[in-house]
mmCIF file of C-alpha atoms in Angstrom:
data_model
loop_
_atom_site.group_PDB
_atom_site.id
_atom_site.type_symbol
_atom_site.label_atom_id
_atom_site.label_comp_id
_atom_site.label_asym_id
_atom_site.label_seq_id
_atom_site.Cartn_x
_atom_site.Cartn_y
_atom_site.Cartn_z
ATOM 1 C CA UNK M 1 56.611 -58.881 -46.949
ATOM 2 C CA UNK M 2 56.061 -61.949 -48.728
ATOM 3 C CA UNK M 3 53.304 -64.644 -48.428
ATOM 4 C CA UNK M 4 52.311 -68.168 -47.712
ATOM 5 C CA UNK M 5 49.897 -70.314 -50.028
ATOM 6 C CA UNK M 6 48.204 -73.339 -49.061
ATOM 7 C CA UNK M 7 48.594 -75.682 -52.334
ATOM 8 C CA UNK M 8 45.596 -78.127 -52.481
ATOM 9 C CA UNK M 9 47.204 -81.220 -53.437
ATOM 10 C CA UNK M 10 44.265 -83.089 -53.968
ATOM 11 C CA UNK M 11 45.304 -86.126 -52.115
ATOM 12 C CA UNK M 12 43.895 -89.275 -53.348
ATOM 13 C CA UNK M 13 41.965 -87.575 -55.823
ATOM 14 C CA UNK M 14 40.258 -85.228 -52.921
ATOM 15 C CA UNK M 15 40.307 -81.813 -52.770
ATOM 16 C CA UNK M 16 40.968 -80.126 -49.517
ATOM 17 C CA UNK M 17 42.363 -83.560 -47.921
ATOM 18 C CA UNK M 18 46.199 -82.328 -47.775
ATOM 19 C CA UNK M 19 48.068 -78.915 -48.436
ATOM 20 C CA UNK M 20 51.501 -78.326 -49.555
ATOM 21 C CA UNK M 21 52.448 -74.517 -48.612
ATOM 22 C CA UNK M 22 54.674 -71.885 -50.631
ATOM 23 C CA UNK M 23 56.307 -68.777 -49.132
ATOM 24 C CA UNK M 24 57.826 -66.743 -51.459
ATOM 25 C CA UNK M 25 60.289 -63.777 -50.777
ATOM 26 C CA UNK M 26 62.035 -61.642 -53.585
ATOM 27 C CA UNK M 27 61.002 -64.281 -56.080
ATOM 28 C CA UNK M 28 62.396 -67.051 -54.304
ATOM 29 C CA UNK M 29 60.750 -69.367 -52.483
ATOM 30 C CA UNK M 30 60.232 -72.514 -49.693
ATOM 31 C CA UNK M 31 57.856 -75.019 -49.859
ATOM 32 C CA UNK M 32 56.988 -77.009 -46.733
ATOM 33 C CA UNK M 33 55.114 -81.094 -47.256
ATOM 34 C CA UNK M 34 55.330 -82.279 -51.129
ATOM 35 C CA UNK M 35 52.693 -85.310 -50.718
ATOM 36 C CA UNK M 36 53.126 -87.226 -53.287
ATOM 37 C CA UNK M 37 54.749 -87.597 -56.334
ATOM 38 C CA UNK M 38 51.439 -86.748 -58.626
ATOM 39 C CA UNK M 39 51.161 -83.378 -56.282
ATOM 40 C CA UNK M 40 54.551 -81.907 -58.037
ATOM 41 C CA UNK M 41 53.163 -80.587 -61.201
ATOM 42 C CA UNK M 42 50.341 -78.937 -58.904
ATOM 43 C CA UNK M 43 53.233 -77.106 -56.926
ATOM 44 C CA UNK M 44 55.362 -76.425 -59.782
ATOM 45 C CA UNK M 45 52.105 -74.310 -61.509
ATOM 46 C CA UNK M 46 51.746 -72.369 -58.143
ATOM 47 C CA UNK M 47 55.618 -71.549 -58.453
ATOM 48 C CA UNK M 48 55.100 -70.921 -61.753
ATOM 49 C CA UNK M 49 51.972 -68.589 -61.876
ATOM 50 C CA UNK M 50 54.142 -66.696 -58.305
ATOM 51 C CA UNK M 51 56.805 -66.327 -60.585
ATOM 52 C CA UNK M 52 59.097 -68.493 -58.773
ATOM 53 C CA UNK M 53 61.802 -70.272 -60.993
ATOM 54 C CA UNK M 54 62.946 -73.527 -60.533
ATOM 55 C CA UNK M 55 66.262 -72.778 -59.735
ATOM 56 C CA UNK M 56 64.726 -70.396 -57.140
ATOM 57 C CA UNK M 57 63.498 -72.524 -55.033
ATOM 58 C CA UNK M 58 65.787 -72.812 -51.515
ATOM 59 C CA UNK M 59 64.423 -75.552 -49.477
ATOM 60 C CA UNK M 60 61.686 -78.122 -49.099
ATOM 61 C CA UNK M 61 61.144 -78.890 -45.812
ATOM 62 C CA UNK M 62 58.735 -81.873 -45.118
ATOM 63 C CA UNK M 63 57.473 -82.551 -40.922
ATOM 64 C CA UNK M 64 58.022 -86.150 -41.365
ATOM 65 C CA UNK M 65 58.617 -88.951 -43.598
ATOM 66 C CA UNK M 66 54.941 -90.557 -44.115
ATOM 67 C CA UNK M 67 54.195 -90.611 -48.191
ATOM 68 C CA UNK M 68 51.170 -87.982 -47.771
ATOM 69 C CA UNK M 69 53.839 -85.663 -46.554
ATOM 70 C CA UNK M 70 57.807 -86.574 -48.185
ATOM 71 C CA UNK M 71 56.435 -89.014 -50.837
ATOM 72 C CA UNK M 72 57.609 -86.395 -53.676
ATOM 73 C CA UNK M 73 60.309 -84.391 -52.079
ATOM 74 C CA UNK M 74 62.609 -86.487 -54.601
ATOM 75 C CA UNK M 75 60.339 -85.234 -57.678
ATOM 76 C CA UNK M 76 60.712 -81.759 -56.134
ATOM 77 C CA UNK M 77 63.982 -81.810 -55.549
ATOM 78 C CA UNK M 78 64.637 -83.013 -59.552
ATOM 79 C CA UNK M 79 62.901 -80.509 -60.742
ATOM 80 C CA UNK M 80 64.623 -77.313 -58.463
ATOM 81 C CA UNK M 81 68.600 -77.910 -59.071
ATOM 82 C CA UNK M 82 68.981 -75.519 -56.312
ATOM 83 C CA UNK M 83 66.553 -76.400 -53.600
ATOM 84 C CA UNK M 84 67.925 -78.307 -50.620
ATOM 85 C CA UNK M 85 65.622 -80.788 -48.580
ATOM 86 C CA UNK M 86 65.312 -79.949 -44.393
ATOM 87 C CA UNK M 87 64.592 -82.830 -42.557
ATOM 88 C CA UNK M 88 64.452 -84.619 -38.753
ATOM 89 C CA UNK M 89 67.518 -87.419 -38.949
ATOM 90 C CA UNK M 90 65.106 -90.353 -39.185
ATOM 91 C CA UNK M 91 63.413 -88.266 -42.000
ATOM 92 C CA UNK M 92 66.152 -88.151 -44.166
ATOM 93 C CA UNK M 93 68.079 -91.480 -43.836
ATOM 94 C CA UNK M 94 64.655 -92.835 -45.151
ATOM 95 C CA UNK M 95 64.643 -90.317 -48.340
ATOM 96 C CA UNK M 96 67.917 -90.782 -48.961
ATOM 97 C CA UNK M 97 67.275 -94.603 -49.103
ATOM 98 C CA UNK M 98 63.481 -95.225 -49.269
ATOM 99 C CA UNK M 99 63.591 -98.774 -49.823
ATOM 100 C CA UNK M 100 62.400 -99.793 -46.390
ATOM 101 C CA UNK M 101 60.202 -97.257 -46.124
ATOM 102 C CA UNK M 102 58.028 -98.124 -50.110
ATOM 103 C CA UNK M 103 58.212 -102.133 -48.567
ATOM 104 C CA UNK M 104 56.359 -100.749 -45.065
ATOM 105 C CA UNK M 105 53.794 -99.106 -46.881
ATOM 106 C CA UNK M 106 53.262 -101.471 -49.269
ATOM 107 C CA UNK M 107 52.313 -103.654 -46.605
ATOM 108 C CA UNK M 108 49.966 -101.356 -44.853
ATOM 109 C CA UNK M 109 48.363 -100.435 -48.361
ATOM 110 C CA UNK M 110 48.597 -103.436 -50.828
ATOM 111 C CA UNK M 111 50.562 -102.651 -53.843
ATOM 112 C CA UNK M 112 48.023 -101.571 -56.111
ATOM 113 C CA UNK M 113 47.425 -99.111 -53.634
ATOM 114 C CA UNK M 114 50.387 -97.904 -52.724
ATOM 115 C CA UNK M 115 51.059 -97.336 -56.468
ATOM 116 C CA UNK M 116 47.718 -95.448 -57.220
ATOM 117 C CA UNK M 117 47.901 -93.036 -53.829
ATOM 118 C CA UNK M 118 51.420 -92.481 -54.355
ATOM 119 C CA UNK M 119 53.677 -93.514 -57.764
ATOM 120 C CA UNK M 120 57.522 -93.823 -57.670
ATOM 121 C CA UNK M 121 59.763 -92.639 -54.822
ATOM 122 C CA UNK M 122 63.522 -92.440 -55.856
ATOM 123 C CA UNK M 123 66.471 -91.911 -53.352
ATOM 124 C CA UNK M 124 67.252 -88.198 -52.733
ATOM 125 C CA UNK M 125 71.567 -87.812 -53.556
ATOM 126 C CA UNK M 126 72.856 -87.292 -49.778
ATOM 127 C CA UNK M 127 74.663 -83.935 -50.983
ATOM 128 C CA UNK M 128 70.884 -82.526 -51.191
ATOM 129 C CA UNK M 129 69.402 -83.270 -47.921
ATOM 130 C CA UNK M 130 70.549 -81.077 -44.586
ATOM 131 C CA UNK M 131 69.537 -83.045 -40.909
ATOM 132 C CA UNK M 132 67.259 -79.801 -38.492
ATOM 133 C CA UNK M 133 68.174 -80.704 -34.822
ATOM 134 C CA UNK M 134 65.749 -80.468 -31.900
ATOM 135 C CA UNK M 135 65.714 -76.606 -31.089
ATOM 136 C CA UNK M 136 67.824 -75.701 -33.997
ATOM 137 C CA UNK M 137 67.343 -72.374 -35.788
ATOM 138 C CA UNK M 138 67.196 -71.460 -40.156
ATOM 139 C CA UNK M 139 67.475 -68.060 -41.437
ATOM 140 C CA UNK M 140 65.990 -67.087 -45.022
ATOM 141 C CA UNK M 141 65.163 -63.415 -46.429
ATOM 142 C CA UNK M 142 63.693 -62.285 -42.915
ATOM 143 C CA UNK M 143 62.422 -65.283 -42.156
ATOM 144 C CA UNK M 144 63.938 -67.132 -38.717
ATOM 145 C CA UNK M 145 62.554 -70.442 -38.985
ATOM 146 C CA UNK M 146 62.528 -73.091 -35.574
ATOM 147 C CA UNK M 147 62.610 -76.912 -35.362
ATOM 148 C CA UNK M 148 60.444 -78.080 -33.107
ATOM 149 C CA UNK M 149 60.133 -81.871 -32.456
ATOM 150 C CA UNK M 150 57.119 -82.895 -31.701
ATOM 151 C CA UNK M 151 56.614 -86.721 -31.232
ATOM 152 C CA UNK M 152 54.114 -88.242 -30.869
ATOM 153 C CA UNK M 153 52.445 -89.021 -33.700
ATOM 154 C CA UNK M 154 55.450 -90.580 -35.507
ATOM 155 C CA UNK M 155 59.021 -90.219 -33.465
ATOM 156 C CA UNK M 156 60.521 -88.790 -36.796
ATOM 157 C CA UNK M 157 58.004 -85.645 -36.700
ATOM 158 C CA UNK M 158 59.070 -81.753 -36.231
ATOM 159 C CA UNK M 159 57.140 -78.655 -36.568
ATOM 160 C CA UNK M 160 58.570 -75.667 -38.271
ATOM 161 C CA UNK M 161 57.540 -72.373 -36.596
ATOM 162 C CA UNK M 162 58.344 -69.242 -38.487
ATOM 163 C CA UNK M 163 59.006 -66.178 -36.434
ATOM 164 C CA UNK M 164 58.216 -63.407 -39.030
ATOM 165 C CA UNK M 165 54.716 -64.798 -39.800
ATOM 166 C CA UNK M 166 53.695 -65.962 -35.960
ATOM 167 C CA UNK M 167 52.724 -69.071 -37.491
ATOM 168 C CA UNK M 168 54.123 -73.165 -37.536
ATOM 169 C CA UNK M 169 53.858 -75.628 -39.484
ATOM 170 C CA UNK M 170 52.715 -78.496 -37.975
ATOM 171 C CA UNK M 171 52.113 -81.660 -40.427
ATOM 172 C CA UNK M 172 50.135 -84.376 -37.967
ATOM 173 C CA UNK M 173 50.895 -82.705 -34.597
ATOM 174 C CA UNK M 174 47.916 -80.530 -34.412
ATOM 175 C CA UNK M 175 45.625 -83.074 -35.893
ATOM 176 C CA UNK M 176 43.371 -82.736 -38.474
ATOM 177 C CA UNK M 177 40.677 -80.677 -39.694
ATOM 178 C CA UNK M 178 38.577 -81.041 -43.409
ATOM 179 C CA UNK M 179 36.893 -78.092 -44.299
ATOM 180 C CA UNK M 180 34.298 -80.044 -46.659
ATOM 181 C CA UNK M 181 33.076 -81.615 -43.289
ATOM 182 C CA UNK M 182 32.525 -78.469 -41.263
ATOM 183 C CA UNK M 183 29.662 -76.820 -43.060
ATOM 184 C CA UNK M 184 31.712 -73.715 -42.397
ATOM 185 C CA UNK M 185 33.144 -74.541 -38.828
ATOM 186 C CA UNK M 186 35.845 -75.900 -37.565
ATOM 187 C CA UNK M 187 36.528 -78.905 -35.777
ATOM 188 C CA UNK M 188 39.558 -80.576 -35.207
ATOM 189 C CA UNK M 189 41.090 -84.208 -34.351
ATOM 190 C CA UNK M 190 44.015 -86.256 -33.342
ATOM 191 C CA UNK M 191 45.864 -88.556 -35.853
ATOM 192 C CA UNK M 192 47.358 -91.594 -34.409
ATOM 193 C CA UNK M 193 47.946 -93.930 -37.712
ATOM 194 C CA UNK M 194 50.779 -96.555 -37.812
ATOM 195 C CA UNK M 195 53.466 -97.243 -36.561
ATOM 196 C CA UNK M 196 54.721 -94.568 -34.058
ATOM 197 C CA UNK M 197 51.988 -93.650 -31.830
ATOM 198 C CA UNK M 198 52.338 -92.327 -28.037
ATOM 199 C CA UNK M 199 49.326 -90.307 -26.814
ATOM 200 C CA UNK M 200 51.142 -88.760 -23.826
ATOM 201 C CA UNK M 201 54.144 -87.757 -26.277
ATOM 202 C CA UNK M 202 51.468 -86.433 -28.668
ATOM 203 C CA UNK M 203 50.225 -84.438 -25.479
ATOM 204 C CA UNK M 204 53.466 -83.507 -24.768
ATOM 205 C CA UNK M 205 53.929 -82.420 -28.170
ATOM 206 C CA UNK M 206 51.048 -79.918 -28.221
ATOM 207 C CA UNK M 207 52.139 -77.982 -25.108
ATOM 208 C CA UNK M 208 55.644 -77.496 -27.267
ATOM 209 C CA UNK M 209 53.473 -76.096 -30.306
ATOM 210 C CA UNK M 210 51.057 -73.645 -27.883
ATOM 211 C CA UNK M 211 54.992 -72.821 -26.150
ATOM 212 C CA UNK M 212 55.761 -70.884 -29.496
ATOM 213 C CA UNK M 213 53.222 -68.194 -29.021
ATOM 214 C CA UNK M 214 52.199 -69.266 -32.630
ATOM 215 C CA UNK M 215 49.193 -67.891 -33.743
ATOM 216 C CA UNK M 216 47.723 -69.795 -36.664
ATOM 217 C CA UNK M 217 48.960 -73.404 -37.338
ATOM 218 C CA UNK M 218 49.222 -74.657 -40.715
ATOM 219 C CA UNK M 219 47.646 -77.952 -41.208
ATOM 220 C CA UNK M 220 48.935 -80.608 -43.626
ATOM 221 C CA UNK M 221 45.299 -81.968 -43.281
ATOM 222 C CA UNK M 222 44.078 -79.095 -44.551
ATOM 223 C CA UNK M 223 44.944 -75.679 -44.372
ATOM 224 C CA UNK M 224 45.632 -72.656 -41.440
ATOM 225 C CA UNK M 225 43.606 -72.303 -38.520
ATOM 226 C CA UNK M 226 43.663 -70.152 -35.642
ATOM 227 C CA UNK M 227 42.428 -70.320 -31.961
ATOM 228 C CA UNK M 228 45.422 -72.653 -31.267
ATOM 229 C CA UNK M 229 44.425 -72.773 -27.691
ATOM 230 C CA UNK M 230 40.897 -74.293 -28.119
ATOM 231 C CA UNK M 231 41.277 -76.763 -30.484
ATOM 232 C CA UNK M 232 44.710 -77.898 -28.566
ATOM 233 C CA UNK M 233 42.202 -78.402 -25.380
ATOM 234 C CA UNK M 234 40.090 -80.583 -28.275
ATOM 235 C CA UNK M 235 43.060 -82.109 -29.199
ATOM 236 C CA UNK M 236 43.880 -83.164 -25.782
ATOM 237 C CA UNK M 237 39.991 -84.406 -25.245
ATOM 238 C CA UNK M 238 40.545 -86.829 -28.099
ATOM 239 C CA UNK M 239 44.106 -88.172 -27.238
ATOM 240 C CA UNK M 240 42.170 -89.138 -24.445
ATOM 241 C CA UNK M 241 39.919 -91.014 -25.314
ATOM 242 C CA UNK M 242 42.270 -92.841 -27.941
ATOM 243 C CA UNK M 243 44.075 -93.784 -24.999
ATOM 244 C CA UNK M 244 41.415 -95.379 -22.973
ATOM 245 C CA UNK M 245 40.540 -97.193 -25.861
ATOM 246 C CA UNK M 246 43.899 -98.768 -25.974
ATOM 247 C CA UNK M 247 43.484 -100.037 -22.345
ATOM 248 C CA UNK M 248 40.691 -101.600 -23.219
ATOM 249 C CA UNK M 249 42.058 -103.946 -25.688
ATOM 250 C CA UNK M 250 43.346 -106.088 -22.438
ATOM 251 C CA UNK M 251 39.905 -107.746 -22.932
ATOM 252 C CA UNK M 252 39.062 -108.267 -26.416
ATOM 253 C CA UNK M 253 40.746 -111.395 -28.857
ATOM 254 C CA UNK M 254 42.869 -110.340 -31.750
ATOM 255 C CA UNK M 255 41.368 -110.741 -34.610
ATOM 256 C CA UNK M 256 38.587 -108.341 -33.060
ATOM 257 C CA UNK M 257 40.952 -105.266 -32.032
ATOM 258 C CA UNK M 258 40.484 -103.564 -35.458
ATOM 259 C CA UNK M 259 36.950 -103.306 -35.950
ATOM 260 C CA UNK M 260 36.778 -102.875 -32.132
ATOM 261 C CA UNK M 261 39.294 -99.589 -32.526
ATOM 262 C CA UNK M 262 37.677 -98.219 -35.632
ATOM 263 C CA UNK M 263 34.438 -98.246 -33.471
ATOM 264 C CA UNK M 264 36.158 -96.344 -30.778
ATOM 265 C CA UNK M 265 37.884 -93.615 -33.592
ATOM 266 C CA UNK M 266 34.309 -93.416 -35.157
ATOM 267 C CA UNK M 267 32.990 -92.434 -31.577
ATOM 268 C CA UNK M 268 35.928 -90.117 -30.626
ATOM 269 C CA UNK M 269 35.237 -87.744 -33.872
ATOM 270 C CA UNK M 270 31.896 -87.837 -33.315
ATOM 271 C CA UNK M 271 32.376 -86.412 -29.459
ATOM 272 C CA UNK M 272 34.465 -83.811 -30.787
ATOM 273 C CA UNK M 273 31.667 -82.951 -34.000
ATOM 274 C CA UNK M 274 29.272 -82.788 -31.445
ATOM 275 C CA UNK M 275 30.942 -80.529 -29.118
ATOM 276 C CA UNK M 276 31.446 -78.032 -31.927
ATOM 277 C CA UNK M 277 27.630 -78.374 -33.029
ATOM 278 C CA UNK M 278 28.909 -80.110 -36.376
ATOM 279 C CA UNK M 279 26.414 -82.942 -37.921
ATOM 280 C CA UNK M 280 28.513 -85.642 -39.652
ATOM 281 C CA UNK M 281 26.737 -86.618 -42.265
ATOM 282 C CA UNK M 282 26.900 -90.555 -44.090
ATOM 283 C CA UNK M 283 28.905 -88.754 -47.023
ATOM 284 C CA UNK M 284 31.171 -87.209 -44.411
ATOM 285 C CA UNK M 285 32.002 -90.574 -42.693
ATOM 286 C CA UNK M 286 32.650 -92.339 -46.205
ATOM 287 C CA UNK M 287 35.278 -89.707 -46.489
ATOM 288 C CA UNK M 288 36.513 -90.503 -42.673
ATOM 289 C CA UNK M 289 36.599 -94.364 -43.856
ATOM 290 C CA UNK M 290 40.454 -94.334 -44.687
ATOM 291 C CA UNK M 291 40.983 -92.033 -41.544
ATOM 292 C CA UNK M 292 39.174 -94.129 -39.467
ATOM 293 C CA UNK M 293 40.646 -97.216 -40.620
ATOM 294 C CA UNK M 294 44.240 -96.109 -39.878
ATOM 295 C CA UNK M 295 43.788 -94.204 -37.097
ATOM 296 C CA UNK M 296 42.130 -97.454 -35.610
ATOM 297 C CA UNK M 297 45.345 -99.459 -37.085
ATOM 298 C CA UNK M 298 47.602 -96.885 -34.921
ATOM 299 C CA UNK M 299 46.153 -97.562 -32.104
ATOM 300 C CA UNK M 300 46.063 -101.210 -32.252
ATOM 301 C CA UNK M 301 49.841 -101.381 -33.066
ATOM 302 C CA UNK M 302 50.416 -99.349 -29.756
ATOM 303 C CA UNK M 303 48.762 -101.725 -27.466
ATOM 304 C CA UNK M 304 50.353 -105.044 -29.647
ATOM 305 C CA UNK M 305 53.937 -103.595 -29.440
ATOM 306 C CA UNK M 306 54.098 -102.995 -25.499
ATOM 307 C CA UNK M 307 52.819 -106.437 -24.909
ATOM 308 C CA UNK M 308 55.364 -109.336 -23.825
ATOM 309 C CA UNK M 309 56.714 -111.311 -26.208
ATOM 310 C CA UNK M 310 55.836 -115.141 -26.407
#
């Protein structure tokens, strides 16, 4: 039997903010989310100190194409000659050609930022990438891996449940929980940052992750948790609420939706702290800021896009 490591890439210069994972079998291995390009050398030591060559590494698999997630898949790939990169469709025509994708989030980010959070993307060669359909099935040294889609939070997302461990991968479809918030508890919350967001597809979408009988997820943001069933119902609660904040944008101008929204996000995670008996504290929320902030943006998009044109 082999294992699966959670990989703290230290997102953003944060530990425990997003996890790459490694399963290795037989001295070969998979690795599932790359982040970023400055997360490779991070993944390449784990390989290394597993005993996993690069030229032993199969497949990296990434749940969708947002730069926390597929934003080094190409450095990966480079480095492991071997290794072949499982995506959704919309996944990989953006890694094969990520030019529209670095000018979309250089405009949600700014440049500077976009080149401090995540450093050069190059196009993955075509010849290296291999499309997962909806349902579709992936054998590897007694592993039988499924591809779930899950939309909801971006309608280029899938979840990866692996039969042999029980458990699935589930990048942004299961939300996200911070262990350096929880004082030792978990709490959990929905995700719903630009551009893609549908809360009753992201509904949807959980009932297809409970359907696999999984019994530990494993979180990009950050690390495995169990009691699927719980925080799915917590899940659900927040989805919620991020949809009757959208309604009520019908009433407020513009240029006050933002700060409006990010009031509403701040209020959602702080329903779901409190019905887990967690106490946010003001260091806790100034890591939530960039959360907060998109989340909000997410939602805002959603109501702006469904309303008529002028």
């Amino acid at each position: 039997m082999g294992k699966v490591l959670t990989i703290d890439t230290e997102y953003a210069n944060y530990p425990q903010v997003a996890s790459a994972y490694l399963l290795e079998e037989e001295g070969h291995g998979v690795v599932v989310e790359t982040n970023t390009t400055y997360a490779i050398p991070r993944i390449l030591k784990v390989m290394e100190t597993e005993g996993i060559k690069p030229e032993n590494l199969d497949y990296v698999i990434v749940t969708h194409v947002h730069l926390d997630h597929a934003g080094g898949a190409w450095a990966l790939l480079e480095a492991c000659p071997n290794a072949i990169l499982l995506a959704h469709p919309k996944t990989a025509k953006h890694l094969i050609d990520p030019s529209l994708l670095i000018k979309s989030a250089t405009s949600v980010y700014g440049k500077e930022n976009f080149d401090s959070l995540y450093g050069e993307i190059k196009p993955i060669p075509k010849d290296r990438v291999r499309v997962m359909e909806d349902g579709e099935w992936l054998s590897w040294k007694g592993h039988s891996f499924q591809f779930i889609y899950t939309k909801g939070h971006a309608n280029h997302h899938f979840c990866i449940y692996d039969q042999k461990t029980n458990g699935i991968y589930t990048g942004d479809s299961f939300g996200i929980s911070y262990p350096h918030l929880e004082n030792g508890k978990r709490f959990i919350f929905p995700t719903t940052t630009p551009t893609d967001f549908d809360s009753i597809e992201a509904i949807h979408s959980l009932e297809r992750i409970l359907d696999t009988g999984a019994e530990v997820a494993y979180l990009t943001h950050f690390g495995p948790i169990g009691n699927l069933k719980e925080n799915a119902g917590d899940l659900k609660e927040g989805l919620i609420l991020c949809q009757e904040a959208i309604s009520n944008l019908e009433t407020i101008p513009k240029e006050e939706r933002l700060p409006f929204m990010e009031s509403k996000v701040k209020a959602m995670i702080q329903t779901l702290a409190d019905k887990n008996s967690i106490t946010l504290t003001e260091s806790d929320w100034k890591l939530l800021r960039l959360d907060v902030n998109l989340n909000a943006q997410g939602l805002v998009y959603a109501f702006e896009k469904k309303q008529p044109k002028v």
